PDB file of C-alpha atoms in Angstrom:
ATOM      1  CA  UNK A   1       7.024  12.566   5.957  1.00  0.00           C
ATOM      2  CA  UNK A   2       5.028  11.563   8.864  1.00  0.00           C
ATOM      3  CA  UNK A   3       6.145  10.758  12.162  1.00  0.00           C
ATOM      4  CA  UNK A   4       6.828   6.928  12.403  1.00  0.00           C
ATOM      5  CA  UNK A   5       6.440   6.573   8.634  1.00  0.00           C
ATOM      6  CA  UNK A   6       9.322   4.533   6.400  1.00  0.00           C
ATOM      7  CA  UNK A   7       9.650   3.903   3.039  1.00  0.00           C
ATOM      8  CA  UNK A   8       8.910   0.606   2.078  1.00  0.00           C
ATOM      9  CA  UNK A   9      12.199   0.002   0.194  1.00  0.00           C
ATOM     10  CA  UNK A  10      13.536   0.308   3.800  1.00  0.00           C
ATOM     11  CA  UNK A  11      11.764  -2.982   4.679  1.00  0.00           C
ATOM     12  CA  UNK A  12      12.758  -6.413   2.821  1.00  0.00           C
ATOM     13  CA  UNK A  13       9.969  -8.145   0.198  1.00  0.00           C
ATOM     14  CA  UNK A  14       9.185 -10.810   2.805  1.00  0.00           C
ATOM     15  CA  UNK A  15       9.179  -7.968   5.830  1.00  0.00           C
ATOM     16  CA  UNK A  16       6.288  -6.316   3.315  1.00  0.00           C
ATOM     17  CA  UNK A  17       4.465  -9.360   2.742  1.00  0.00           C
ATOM     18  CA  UNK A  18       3.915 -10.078   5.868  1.00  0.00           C
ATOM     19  CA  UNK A  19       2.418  -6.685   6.533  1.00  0.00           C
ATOM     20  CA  UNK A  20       0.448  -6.778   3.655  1.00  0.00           C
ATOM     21  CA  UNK A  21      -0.925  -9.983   4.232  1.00  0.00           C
ATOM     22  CA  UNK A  22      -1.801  -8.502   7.663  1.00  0.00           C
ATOM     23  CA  UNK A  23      -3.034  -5.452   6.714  1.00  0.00           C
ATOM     24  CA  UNK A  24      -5.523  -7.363   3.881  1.00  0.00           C
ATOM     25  CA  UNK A  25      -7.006  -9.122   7.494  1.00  0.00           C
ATOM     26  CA  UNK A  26     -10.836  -9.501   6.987  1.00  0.00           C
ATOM     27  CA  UNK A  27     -10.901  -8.526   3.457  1.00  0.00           C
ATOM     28  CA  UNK A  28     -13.348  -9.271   1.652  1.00  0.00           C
ATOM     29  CA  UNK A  29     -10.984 -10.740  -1.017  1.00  0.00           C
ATOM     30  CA  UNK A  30      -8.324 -13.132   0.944  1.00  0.00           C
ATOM     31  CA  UNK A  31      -4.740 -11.999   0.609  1.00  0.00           C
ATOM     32  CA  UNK A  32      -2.130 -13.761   1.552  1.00  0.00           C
ATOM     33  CA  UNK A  33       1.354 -12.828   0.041  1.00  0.00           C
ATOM     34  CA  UNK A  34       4.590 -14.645   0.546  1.00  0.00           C
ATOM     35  CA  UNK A  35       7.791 -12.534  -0.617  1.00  0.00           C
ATOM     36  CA  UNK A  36       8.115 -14.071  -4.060  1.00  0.00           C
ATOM     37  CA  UNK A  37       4.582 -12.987  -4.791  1.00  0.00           C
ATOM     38  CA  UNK A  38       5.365  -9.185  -3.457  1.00  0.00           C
ATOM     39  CA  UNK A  39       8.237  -9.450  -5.527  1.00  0.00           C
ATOM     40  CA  UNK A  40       5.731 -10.224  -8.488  1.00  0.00           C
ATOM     41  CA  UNK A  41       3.350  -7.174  -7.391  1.00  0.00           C
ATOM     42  CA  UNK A  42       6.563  -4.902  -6.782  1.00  0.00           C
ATOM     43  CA  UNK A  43       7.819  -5.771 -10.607  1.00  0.00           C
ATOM     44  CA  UNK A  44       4.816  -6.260 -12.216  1.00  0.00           C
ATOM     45  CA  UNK A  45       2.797  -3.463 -11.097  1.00  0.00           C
ATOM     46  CA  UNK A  46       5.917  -0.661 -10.741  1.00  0.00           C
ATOM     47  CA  UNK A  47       5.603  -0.556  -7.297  1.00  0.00           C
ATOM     48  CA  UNK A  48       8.021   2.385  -6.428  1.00  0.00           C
ATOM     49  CA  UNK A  49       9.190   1.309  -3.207  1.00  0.00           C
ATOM     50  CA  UNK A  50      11.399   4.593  -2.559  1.00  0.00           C
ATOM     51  CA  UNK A  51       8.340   6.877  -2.492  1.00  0.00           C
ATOM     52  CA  UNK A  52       5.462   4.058  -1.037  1.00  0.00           C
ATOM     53  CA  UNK A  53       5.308   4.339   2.852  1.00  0.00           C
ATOM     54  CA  UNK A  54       4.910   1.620   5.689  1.00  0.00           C
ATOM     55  CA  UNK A  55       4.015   2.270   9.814  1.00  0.00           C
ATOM     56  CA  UNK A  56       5.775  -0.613  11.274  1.00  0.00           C
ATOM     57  CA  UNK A  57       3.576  -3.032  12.306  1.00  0.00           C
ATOM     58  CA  UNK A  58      -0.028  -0.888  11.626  1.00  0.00           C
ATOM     59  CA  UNK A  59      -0.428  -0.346   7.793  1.00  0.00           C
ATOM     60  CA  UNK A  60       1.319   0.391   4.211  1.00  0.00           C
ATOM     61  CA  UNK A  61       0.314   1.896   0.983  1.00  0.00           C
ATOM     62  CA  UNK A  62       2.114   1.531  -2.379  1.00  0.00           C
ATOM     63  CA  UNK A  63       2.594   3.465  -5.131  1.00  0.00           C
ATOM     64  CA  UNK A  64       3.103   2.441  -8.682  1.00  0.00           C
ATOM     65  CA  UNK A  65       4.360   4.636 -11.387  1.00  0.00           C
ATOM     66  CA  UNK A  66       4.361   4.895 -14.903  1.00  0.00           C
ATOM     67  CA  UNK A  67       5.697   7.984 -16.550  1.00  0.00           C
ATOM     68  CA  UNK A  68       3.302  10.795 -15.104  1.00  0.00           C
ATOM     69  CA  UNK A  69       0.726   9.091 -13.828  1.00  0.00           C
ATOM     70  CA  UNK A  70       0.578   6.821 -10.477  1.00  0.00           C
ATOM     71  CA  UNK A  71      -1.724   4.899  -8.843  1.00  0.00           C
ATOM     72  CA  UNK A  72      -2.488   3.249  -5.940  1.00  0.00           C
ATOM     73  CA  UNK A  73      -1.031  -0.337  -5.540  1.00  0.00           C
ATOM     74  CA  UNK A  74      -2.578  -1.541  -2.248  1.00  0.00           C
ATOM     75  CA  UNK A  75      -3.098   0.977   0.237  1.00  0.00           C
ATOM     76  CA  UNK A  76      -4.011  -1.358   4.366  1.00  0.00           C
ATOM     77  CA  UNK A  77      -4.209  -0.975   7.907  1.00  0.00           C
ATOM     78  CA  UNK A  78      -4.330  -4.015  10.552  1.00  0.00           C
ATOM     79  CA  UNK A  79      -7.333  -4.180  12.288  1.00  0.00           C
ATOM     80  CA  UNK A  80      -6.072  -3.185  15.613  1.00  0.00           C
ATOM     81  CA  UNK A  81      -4.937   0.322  14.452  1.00  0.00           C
ATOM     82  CA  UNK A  82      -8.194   0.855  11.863  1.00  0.00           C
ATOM     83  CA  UNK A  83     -10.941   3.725  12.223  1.00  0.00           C
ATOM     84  CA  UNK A  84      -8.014   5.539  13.699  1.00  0.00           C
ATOM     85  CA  UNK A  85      -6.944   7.790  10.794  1.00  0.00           C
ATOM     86  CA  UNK A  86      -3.878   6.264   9.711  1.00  0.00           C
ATOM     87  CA  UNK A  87      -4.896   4.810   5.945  1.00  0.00           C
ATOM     88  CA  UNK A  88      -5.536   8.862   5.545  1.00  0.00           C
ATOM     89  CA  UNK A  89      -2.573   9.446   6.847  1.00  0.00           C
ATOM     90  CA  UNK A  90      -0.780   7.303   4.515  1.00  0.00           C
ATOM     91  CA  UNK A  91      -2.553   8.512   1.624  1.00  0.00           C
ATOM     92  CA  UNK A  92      -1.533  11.931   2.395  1.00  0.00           C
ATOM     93  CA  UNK A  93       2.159  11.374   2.808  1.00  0.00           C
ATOM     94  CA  UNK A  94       2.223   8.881  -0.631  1.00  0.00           C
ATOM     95  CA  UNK A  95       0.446  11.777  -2.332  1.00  0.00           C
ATOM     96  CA  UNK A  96       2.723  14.316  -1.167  1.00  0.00           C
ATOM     97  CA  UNK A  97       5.945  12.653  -3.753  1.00  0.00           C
ATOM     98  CA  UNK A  98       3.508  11.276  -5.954  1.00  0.00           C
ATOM     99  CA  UNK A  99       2.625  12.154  -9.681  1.00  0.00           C
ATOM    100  CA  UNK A 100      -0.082  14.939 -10.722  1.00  0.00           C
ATOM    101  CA  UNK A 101      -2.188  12.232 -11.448  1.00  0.00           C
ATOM    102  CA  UNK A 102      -2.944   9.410  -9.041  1.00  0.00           C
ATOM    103  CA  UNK A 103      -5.672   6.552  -9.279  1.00  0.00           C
ATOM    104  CA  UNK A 104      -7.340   4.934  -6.508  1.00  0.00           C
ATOM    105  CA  UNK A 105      -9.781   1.819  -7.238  1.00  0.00           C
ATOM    106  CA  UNK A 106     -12.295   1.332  -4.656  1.00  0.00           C
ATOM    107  CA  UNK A 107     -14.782  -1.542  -4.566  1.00  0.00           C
ATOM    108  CA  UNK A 108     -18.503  -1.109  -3.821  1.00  0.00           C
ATOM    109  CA  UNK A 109     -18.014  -3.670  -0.946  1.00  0.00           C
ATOM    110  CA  UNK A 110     -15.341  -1.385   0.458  1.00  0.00           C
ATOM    111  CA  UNK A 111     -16.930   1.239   2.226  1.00  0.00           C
ATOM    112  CA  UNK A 112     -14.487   2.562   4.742  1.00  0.00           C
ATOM    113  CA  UNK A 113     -11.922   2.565   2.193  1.00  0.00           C
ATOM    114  CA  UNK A 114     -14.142   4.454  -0.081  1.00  0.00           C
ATOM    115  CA  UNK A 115     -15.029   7.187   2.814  1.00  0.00           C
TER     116      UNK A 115
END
């Protein structure tokens, strides 16, 4: 795991709201989550929260799982800490425990996220 990464079932639902919420900052979808709606995402979506990673305070990325196959659940940095490598850096230490087979859905009006 990467230095000054935790897994997310390490932080409570409202704890990850809030730095989802913050991490979504300037999206061009709003999203704002309270903790009964990252409850919802975290059920709904099999949000495995043992093997999806947070950096306190800078960015998060979930995994979901399904059998064998995972995908990306919201991957986000805050502004203050993006362009600085870290959303790779959380990709590569979710990927690391992941499944063989993980999705990633980009939208056409996300370019960094895409690069």
């Amino acid at each position: 795991m990467t230095a000054g990464f935790v897994r997310s079932s390490t932080l409570s639902y409202a704890e990850l709201a809030e730095l989802f919420t913050a991490a979504y900052e300037g999206y061009y979808v709003p999203m704002q989550l309270d903790e009964a709606a990252m409850r919802h995402i975290v059920d709904v979506w099999d949000i495995d929260l043992d093997r999806s990673f947070v950096a306190p305070g800078r960015g998060l990325v979930n995994l979901a799982v399904r059998g064998d196959r995972g995908w990306i659940g919201g991957i986000g940095v805050v502004p203050s800490a993006r362009r600085t490598g870290l959303g790779r850096a959380l990709m590569e230490a979710v990927l690391a425990d992941a499944p063989p087979v993980v999705t990633l859905e980009g939208r056409g009006q996300d370019a960094p996220a895409i690069s």
